[in-house]
mmCIF file of C-alpha atoms and ligand atoms in Angstrom:
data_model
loop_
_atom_site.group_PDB
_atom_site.id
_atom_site.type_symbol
_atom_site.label_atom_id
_atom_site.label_comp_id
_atom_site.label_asym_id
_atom_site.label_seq_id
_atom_site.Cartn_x
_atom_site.Cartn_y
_atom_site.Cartn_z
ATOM 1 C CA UNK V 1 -176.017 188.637 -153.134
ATOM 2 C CA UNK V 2 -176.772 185.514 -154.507
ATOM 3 C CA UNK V 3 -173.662 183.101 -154.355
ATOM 4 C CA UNK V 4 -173.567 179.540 -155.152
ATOM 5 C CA UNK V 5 -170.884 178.646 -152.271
ATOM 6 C CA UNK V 6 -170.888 174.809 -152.702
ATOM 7 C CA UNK V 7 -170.156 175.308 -156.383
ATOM 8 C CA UNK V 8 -168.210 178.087 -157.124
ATOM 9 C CA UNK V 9 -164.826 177.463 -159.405
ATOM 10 C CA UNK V 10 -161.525 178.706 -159.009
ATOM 11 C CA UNK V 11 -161.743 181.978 -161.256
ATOM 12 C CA UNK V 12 -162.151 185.448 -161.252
ATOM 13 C CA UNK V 13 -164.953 186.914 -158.979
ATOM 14 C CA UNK V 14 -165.637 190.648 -158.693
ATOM 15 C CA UNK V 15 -165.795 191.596 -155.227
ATOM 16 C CA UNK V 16 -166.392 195.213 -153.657
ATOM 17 C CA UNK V 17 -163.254 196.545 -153.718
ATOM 18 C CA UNK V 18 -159.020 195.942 -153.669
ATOM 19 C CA UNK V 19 -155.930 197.903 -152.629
ATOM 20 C CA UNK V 20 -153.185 199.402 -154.136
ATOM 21 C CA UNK V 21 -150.352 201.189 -153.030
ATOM 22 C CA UNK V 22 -147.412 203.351 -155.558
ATOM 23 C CA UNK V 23 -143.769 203.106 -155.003
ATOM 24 C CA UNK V 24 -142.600 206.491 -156.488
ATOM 25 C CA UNK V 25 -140.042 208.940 -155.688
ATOM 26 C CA UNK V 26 -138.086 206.143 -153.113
ATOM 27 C CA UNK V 27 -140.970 205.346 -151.116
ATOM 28 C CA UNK V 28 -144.110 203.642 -150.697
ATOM 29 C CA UNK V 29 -147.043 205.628 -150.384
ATOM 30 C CA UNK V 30 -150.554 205.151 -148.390
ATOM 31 C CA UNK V 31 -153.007 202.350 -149.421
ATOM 32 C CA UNK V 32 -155.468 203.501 -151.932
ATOM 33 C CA UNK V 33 -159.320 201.771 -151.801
ATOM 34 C CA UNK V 34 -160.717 200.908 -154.818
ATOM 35 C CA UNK V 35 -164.002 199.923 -156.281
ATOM 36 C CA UNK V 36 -162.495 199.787 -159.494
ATOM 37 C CA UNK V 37 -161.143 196.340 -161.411
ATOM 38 C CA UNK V 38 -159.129 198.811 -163.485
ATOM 39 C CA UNK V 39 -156.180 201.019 -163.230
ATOM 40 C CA UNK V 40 -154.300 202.433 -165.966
ATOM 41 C CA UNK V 41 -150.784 202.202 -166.665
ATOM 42 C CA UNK V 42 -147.735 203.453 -168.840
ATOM 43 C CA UNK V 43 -147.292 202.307 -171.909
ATOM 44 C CA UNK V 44 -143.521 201.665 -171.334
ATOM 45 C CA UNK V 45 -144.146 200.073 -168.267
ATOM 46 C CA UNK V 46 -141.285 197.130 -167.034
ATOM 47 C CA UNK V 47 -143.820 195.081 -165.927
ATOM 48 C CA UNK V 48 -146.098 195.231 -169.825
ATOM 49 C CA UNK V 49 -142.333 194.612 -171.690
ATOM 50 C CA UNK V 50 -140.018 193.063 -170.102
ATOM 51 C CA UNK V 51 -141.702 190.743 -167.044
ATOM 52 C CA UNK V 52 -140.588 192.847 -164.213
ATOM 53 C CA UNK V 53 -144.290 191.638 -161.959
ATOM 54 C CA UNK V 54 -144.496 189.410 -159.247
ATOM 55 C CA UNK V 55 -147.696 187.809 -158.078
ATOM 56 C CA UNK V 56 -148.860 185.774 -155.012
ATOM 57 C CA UNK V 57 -151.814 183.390 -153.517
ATOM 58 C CA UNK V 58 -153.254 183.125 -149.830
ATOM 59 C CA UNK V 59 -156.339 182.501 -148.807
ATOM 60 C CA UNK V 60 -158.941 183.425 -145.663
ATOM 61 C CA UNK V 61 -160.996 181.033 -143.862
ATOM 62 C CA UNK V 62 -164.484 181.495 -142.536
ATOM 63 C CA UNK V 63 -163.642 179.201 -139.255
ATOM 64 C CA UNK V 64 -166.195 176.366 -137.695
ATOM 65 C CA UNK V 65 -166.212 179.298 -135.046
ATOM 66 C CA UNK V 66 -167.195 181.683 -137.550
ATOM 67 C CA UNK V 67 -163.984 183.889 -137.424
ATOM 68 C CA UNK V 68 -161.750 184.138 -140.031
ATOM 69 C CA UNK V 69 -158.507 182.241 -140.431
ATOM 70 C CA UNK V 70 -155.882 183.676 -142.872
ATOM 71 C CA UNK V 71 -153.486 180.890 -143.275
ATOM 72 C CA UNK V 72 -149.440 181.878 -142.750
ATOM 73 C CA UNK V 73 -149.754 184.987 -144.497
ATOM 74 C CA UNK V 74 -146.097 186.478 -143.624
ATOM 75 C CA UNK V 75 -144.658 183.215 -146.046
ATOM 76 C CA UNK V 76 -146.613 184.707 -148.659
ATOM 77 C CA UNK V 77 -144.908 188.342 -148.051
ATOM 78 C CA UNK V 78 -141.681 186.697 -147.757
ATOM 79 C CA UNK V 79 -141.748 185.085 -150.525
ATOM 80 C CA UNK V 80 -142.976 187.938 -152.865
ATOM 81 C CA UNK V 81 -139.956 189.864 -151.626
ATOM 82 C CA UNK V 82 -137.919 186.846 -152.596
ATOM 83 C CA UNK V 83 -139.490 187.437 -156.127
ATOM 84 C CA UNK V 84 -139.197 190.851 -155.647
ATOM 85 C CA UNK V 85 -135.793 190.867 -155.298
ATOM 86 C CA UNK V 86 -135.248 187.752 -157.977
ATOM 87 C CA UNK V 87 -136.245 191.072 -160.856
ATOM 88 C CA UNK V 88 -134.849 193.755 -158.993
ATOM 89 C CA UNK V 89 -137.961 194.981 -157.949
ATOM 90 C CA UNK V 90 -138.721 196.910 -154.566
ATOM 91 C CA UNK V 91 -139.721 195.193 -151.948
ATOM 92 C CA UNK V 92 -142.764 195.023 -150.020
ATOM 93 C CA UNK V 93 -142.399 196.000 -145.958
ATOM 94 C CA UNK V 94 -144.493 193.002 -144.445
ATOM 95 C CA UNK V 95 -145.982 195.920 -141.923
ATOM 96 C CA UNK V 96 -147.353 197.295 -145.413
ATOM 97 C CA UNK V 97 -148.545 193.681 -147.162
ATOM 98 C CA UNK V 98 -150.002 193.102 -143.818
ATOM 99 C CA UNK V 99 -152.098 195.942 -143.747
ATOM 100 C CA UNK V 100 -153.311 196.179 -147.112
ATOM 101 C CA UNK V 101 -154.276 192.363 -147.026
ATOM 102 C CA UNK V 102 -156.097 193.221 -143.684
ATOM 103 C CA UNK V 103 -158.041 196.122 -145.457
ATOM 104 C CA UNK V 104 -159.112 194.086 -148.251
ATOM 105 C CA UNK V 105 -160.251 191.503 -146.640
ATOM 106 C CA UNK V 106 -162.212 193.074 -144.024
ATOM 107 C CA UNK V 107 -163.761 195.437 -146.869
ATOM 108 C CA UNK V 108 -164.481 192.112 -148.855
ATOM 109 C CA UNK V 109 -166.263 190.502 -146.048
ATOM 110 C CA UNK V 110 -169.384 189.289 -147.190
ATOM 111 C CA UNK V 111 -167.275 187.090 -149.650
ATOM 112 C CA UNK V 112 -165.553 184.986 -147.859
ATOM 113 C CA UNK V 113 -167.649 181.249 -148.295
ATOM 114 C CA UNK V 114 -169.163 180.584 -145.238
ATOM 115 C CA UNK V 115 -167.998 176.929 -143.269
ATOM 116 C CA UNK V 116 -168.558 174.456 -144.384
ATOM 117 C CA UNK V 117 -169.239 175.515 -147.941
ATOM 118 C CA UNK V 118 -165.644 174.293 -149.042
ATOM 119 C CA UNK V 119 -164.859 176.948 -150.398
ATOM 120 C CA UNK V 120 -162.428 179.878 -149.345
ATOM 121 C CA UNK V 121 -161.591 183.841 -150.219
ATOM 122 C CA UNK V 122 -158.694 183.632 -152.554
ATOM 123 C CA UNK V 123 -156.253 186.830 -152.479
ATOM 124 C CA UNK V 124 -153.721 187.779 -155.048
ATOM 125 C CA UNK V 125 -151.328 190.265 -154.337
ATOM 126 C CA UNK V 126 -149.157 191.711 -157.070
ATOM 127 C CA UNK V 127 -146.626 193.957 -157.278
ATOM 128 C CA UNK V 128 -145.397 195.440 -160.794
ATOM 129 C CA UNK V 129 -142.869 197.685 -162.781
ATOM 130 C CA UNK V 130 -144.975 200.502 -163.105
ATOM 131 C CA UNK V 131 -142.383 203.214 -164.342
ATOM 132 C CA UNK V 132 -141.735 203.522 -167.863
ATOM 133 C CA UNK V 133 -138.244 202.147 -169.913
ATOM 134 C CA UNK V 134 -137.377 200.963 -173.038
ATOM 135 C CA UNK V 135 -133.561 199.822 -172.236
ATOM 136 C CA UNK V 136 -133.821 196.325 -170.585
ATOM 137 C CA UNK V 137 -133.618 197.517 -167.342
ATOM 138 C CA UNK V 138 -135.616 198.094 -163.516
ATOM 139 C CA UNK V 139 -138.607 200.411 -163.318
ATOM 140 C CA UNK V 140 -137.817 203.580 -160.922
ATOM 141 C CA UNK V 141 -141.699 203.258 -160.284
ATOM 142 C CA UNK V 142 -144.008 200.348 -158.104
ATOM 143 C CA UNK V 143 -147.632 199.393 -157.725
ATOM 144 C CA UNK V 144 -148.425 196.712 -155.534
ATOM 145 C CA UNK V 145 -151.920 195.201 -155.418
ATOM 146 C CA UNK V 146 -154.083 192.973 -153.529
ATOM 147 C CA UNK V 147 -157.793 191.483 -154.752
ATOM 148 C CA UNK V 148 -159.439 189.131 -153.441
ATOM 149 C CA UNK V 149 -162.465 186.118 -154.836
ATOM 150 C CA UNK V 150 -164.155 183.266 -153.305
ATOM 151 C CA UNK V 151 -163.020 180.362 -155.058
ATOM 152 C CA UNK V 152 -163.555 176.335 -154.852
ATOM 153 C CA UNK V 153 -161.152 174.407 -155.783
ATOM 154 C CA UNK V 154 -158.562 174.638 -158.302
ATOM 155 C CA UNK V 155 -159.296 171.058 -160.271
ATOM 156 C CA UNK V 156 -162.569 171.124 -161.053
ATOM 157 C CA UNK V 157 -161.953 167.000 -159.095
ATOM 158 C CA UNK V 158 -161.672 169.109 -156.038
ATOM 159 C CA UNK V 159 -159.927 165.587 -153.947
ATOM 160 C CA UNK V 160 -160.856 163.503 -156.238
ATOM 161 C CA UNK V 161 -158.156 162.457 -157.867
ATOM 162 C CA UNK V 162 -157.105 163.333 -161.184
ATOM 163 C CA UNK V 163 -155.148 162.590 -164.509
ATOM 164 C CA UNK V 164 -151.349 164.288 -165.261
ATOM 165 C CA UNK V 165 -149.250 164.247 -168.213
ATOM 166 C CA UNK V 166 -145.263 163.711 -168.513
ATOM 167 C CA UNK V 167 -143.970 166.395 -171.013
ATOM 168 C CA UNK V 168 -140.774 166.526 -171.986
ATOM 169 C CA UNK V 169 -141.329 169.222 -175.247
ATOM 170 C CA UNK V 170 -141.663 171.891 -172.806
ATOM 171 C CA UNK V 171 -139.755 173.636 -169.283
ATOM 172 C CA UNK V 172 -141.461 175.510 -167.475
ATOM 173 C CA UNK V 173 -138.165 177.318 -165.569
ATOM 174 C CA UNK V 174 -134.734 176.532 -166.377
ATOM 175 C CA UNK V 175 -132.105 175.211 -163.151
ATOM 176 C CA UNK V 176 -130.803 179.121 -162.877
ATOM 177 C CA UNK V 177 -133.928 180.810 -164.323
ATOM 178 C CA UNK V 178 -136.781 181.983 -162.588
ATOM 179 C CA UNK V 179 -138.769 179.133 -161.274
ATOM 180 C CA UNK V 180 -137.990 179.379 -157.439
ATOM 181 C CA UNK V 181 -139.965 182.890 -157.762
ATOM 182 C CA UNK V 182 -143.378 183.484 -158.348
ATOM 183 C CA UNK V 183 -142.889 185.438 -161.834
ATOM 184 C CA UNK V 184 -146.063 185.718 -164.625
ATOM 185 C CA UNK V 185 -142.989 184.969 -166.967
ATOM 186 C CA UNK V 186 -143.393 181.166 -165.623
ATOM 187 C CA UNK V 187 -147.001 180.669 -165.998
ATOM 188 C CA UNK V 188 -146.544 182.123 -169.740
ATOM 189 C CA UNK V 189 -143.839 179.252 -170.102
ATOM 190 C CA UNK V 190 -146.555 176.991 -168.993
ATOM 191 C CA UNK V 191 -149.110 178.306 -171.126
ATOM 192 C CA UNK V 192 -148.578 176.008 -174.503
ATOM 193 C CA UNK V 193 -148.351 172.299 -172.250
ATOM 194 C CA UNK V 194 -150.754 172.815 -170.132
ATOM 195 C CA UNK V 195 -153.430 173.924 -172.498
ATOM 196 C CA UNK V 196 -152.102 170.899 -174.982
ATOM 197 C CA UNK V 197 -152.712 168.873 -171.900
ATOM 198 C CA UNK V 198 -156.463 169.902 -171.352
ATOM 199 C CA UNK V 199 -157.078 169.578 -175.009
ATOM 200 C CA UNK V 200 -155.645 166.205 -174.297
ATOM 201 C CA UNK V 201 -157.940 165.147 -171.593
ATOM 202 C CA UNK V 202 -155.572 165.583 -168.724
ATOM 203 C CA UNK V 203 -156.034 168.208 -165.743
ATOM 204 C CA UNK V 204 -152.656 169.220 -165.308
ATOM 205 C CA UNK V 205 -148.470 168.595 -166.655
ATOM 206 C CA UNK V 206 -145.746 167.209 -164.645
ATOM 207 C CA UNK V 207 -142.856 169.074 -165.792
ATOM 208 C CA UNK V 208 -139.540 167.235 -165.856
ATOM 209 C CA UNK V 209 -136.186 168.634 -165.014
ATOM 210 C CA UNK V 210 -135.211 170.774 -167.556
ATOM 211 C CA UNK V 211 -131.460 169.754 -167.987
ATOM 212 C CA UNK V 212 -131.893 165.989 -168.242
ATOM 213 C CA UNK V 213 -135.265 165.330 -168.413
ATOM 214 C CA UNK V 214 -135.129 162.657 -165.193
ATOM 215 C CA UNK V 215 -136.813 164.184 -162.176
ATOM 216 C CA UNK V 216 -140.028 165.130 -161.389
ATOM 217 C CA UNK V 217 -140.322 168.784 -161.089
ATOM 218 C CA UNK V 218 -143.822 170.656 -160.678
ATOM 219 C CA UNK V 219 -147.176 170.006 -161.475
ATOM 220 C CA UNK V 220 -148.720 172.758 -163.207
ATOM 221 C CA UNK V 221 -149.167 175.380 -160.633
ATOM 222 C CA UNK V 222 -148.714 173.149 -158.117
ATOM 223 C CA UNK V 223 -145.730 171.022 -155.961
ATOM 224 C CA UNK V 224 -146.017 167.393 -156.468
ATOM 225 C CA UNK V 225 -145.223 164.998 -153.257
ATOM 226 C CA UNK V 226 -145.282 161.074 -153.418
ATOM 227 C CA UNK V 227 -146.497 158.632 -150.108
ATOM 228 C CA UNK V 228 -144.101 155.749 -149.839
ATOM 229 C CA UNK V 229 -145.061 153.573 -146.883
ATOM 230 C CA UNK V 230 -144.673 155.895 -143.903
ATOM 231 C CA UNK V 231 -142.370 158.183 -146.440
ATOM 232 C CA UNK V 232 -143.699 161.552 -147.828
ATOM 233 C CA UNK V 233 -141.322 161.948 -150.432
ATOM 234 C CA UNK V 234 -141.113 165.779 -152.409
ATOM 235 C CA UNK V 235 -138.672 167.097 -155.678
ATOM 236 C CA UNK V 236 -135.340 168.902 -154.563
ATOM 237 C CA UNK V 237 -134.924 171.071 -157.940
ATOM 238 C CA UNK V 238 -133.585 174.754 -158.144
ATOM 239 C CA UNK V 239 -136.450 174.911 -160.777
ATOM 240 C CA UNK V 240 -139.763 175.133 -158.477
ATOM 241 C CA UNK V 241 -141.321 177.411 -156.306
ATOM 242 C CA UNK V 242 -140.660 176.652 -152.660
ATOM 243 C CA UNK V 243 -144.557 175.907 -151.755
ATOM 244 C CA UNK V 244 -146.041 177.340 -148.504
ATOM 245 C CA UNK V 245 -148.338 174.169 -148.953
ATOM 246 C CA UNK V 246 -145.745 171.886 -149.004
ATOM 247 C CA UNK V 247 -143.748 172.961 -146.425
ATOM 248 C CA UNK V 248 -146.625 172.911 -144.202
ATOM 249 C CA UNK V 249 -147.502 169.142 -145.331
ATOM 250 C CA UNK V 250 -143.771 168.458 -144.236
ATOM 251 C CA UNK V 251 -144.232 169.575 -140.649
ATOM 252 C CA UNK V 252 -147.583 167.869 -139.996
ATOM 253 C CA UNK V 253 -145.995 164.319 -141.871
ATOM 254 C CA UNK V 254 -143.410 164.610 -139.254
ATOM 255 C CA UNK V 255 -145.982 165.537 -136.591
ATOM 256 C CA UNK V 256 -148.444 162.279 -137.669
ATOM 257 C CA UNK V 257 -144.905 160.412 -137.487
ATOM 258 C CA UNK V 258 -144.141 160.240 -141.352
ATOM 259 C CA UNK V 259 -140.473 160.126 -142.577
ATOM 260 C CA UNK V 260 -139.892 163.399 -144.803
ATOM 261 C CA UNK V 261 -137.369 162.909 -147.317
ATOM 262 C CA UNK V 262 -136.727 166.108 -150.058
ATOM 263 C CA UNK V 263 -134.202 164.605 -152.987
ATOM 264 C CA UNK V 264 -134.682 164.090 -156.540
ATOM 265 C CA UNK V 265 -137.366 161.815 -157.852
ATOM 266 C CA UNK V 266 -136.388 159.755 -161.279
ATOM 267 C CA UNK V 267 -139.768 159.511 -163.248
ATOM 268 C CA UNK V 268 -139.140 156.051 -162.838
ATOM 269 C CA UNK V 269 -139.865 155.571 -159.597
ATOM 270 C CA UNK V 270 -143.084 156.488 -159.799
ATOM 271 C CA UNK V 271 -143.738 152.892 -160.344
ATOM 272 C CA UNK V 272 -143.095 152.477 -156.491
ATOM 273 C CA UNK V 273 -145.081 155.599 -154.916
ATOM 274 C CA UNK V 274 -148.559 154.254 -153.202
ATOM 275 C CA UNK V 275 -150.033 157.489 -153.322
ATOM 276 C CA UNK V 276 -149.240 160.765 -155.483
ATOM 277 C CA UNK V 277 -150.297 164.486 -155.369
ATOM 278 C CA UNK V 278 -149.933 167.837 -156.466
ATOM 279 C CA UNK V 279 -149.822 170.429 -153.363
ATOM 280 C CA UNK V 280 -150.188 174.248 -153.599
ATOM 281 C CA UNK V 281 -152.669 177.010 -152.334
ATOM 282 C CA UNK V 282 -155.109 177.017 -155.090
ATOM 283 C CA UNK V 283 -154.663 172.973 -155.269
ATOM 284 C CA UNK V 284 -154.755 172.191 -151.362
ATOM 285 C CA UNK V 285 -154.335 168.456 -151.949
ATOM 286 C CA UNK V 286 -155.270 166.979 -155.593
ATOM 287 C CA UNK V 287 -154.544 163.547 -156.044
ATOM 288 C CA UNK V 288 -153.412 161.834 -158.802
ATOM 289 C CA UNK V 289 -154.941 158.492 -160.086
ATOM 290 C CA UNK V 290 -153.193 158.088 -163.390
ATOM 291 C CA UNK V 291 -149.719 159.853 -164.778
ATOM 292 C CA UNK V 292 -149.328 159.152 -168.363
ATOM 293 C CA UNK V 293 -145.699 159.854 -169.861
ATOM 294 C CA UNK V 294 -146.576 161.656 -173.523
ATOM 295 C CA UNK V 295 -143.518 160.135 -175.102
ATOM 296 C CA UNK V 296 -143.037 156.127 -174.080
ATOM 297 C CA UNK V 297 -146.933 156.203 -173.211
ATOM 298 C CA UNK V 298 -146.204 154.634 -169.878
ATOM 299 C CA UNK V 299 -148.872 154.895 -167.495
ATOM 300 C CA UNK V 300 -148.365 154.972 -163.815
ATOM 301 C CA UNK V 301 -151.767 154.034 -161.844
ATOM 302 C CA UNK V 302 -152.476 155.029 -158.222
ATOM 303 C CA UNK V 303 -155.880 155.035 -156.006
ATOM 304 C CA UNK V 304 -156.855 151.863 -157.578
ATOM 305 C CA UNK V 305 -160.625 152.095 -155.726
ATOM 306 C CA UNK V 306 -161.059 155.579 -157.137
ATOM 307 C CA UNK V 307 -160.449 157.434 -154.015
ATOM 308 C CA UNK V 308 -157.600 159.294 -152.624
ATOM 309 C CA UNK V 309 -154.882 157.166 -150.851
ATOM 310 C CA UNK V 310 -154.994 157.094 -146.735
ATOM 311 C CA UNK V 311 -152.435 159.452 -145.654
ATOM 312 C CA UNK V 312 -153.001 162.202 -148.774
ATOM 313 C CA UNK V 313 -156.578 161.934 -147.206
ATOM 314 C CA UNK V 314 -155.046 162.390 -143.229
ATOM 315 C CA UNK V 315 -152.393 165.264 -144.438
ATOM 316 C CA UNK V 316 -155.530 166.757 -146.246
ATOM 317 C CA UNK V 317 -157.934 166.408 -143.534
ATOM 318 C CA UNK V 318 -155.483 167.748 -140.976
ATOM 319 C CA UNK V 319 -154.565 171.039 -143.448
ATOM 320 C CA UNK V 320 -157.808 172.106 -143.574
ATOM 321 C CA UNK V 321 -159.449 171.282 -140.288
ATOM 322 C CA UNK V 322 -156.538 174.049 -139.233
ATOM 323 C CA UNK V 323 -157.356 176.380 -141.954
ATOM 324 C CA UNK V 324 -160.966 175.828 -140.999
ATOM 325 C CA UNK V 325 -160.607 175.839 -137.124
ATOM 326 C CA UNK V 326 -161.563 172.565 -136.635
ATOM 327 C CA UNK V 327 -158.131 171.670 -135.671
ATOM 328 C CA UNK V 328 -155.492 172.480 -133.091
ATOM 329 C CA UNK V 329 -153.210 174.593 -135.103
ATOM 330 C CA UNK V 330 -150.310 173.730 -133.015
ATOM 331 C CA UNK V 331 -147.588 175.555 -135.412
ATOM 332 C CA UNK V 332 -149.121 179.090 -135.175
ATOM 333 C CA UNK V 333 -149.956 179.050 -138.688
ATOM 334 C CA UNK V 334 -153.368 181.217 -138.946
ATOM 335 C CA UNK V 335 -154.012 185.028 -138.546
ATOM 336 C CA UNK V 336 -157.292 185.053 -136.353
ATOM 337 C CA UNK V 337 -159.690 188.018 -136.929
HETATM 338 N N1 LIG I 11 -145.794 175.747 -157.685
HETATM 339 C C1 LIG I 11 -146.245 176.712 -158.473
HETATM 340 C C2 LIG I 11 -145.658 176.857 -159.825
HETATM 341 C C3 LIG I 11 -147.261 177.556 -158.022
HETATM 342 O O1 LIG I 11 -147.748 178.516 -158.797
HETATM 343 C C4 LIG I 11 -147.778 177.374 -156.737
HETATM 344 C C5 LIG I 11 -148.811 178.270 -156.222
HETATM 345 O O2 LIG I 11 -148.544 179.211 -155.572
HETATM 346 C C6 LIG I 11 -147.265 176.338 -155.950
HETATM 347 C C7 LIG I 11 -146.269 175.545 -156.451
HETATM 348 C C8 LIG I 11 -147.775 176.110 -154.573
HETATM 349 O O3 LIG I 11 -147.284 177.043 -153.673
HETATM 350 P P1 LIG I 11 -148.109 177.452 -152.405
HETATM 351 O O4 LIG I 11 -148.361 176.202 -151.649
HETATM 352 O O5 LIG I 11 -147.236 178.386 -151.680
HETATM 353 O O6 LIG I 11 -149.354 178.068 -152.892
HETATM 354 C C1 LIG I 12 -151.787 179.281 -155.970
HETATM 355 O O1 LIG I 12 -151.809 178.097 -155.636
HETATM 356 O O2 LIG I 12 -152.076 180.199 -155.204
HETATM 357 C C2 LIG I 12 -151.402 179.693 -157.288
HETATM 358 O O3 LIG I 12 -150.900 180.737 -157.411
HETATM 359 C C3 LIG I 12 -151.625 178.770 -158.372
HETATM 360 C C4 LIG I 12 -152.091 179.379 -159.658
HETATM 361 C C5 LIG I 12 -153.495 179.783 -159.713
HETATM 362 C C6 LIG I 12 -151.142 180.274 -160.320
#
C-alpha cells in the first residue's frame, strides 16, 4: 500500500471492504461484509425512480495519540433517520448504524491517514428503497450501507480561502421541500450551478433563498457562517441541512466567548462580514476571499492578505485539534477506539 497521505483529494477510494444490512419482511437483518464495490438491485427499485435514498458523511481520526477519533457519530444517525423519515423510509436503530460503522472502520484500518497527514477516513452511509414499485409510493424493502475512503480536503484550497458565486437561476431546495434532509434529490438540484460555477472559475455557489431571492442560504455542500467582530453569524432558512459542523462551531464560538446569532442574512450585508466561510464535514472550514453575485456582478472581498481571517483560523484550529486529539474535547464529541 502505497498512499500519498499529504495529497490525497476528496473522492472515491477503494478500500477493503463495506457493510450492508436488508430491511425485508419488517425487520432489519444482520450486517453483511463485503469486498465487493457492487451490489445489484431491482430494476423498480424506489430509490433508482423516484428518490426514495438517503445518504450521510462522518469521518474517523487517526489521533496525535494514535487512536482513532470518530467525531459525533450519533448526529450523523440522527439525522439520517430525520431523512429517513422526511421519504418515508425505515429508519436506522442507532445500536445498528453504530455497529456497522464500527465494523467498517475497524476492517478499513490501514486507511485511515495517519496524524498529521491532514487527511481523514471519510464514511458514507446510505440507506435506499430497495423494493420494487411503479405507483409513486414507499418501498416495502431497505438496504442500508456504509463505505468508507481517506480523503483530503473537499476544496482542492484546503483553508485557503476560496472564490463563490451568487446564483439566483437556480434553488437548490425549496422552503417546504427537501433541503433540511440529506436527500441525493438535492445534490441533483445542485448539479447544473455548481458545475456552471467551476466552468466559471469559482469553487463553489451560494444559493439564495428560494422564495425571494434575499438571504444567504448554503454553499454548495456546505453551511455558510459570517465573523462580525466578536459575532459568528449563520442562515436561519427551512431550506438547508442542519450541519453537524456548524452546530459544533456554535458551541466552541460561545466557549472562545463569541456572540452566536442564527437569523437571516440579506446578501447585502455581506458588505459588513470581516470574515466568511462555508462549514460542513467534507469542507471543515473553507474560507472565502471573494463572493461574486452572477447577476449585478458585485463583488464582496474578504481576507485581504490572502489568508484566512483570525477567528475562522481559531474555530478551525480548535475543530480539529479535537478531532485530532490535540485538544481537550470538553463537549464529549469523539468516539475513542
Ligand atoms: N449542507 C449540505 C448541503 C451538505 O451536504 C453538508 C454536508 O453534509 C453540510 C451542509 C454540512 O453538514 P455537516 O457539517 O453535518 O457535514
Ligand atoms: C459532507 O460534508 O459530508 C458532505 O456530504 C458533502 C458532500 C460531499 C455531499
Amino acid at each position: 500500500m502505497n498512499i500519498d497521505w499529504k495529497n490525497l483529494p476528496f473522492g472515491y477510494f477503494k478500500t477493503d471492504y463495506n457493510v450492508r444490512c436488508y430491511y425485508k419482511n419488517g425487520k432489519w437483518g444482520k450486517i453483511e461484509v463485503s469486498s465487493s464495490e457492487y451490489f445489484s438491485i431491482h430494476i423498480a427499485a424506489t430509490a433508482l425512480h423516484y428518490g426514495q435514498e438517503a445518504f450521510e458523511g462522518l469521518k474517523a481520526f487517526r489521533g496525535i495519540d494514535g487512536k482513532i477519533r470518530i467525531f459525533r457519530w450519533d448526529e450523523n444517525a440522527k439525522r439520517m433517520n430525520r431523512s429517513a423519515d422526511g421519504v418515508l423510509m425505515q429508519p436506522i436503530p442507532s445500536e445498528l448504524f453504530k455497529e456497522a460503522m464500527l465494523t467498517v472502520i475497524k476492517l478499513n484500518e490501514k486507511y485511515i491517514p495517519p496524524f498529521g497527514t491532514g487527511a481523514s477516513l471519510y464514511l458514507r452511509p446510505l440507506l435506499i428503497g430497495s423494493g420494487p414499485e411503479v405507483g409513486v409510493k414507499p418501498a416495502k424493502e431497505y438496504m442500508f450501507m456504509i463505505f468508507v475512503g481517506p480523503v483530503g480536503p473537499y476544496f482542492k484550497e484546503g483553508f485557503n480561502p476560496v472564490t463563490i458565486q451568487i446564483v439566483r437561476d437556480f434553488d437548490r431546495a425549496a422552503p417546504l421541500g427537501t433541503g433540511t434532509i440529506k436527500v441525493g434529490g438535492n445534490y441533483a438540484a445542485s448539479l447544473k450551478a455548481s458545475e456552471r460555477a467551476h466552468d466559471e472559475g469559482f469553487a463553489s455557489v451560494l444559493f439564495l433563498d428560494a422564495k425571494e431571492k434575499i438571504f444567504i442560504d448554503e454553499c454548495g455542500p456546505a453551511n455558510f457562517f459570517a465573523i462580525k467582530g466578536n459575532k459568528y453569524i449563520t442562515p436561519k432558512s427551512n431550506s438547508i441541512l442542519p450541519s453537524i459542523t456548524n452546530m459544533s462551531l456554535i458551541d466552541l464560538a460561545k466557549d472562545m466567548g463569541m456572540e452566536v446569532e442564527r437569523r437571516q442574512i440579506a446578501v447585502d450585508e455581506l458588505a459588513e462580514f470581516d470574515e466568511v466561510g462555508a462549514c460542513g464535514t467534507a469542507a471543515v472550514i473553507t474560507p472565502i476571499k471573494k463572493i461574486l453575485d452572477r447577476d449585478s456582478t458585485k463583488v464582496f472581498e474578504f481576507c485581504k492578505d490572502g489568508k484566512a481571517g483570525p477567528l475562522s483560523t481559531k474555530l478551525y484550529k480548535r475543530l480539529q485539534g479535537i478531532q485530532y486529539g490535540e485538544v481537550e474535547d470538553k463537549f464529549g464529541w469523539n468516539l475513542i477506539l
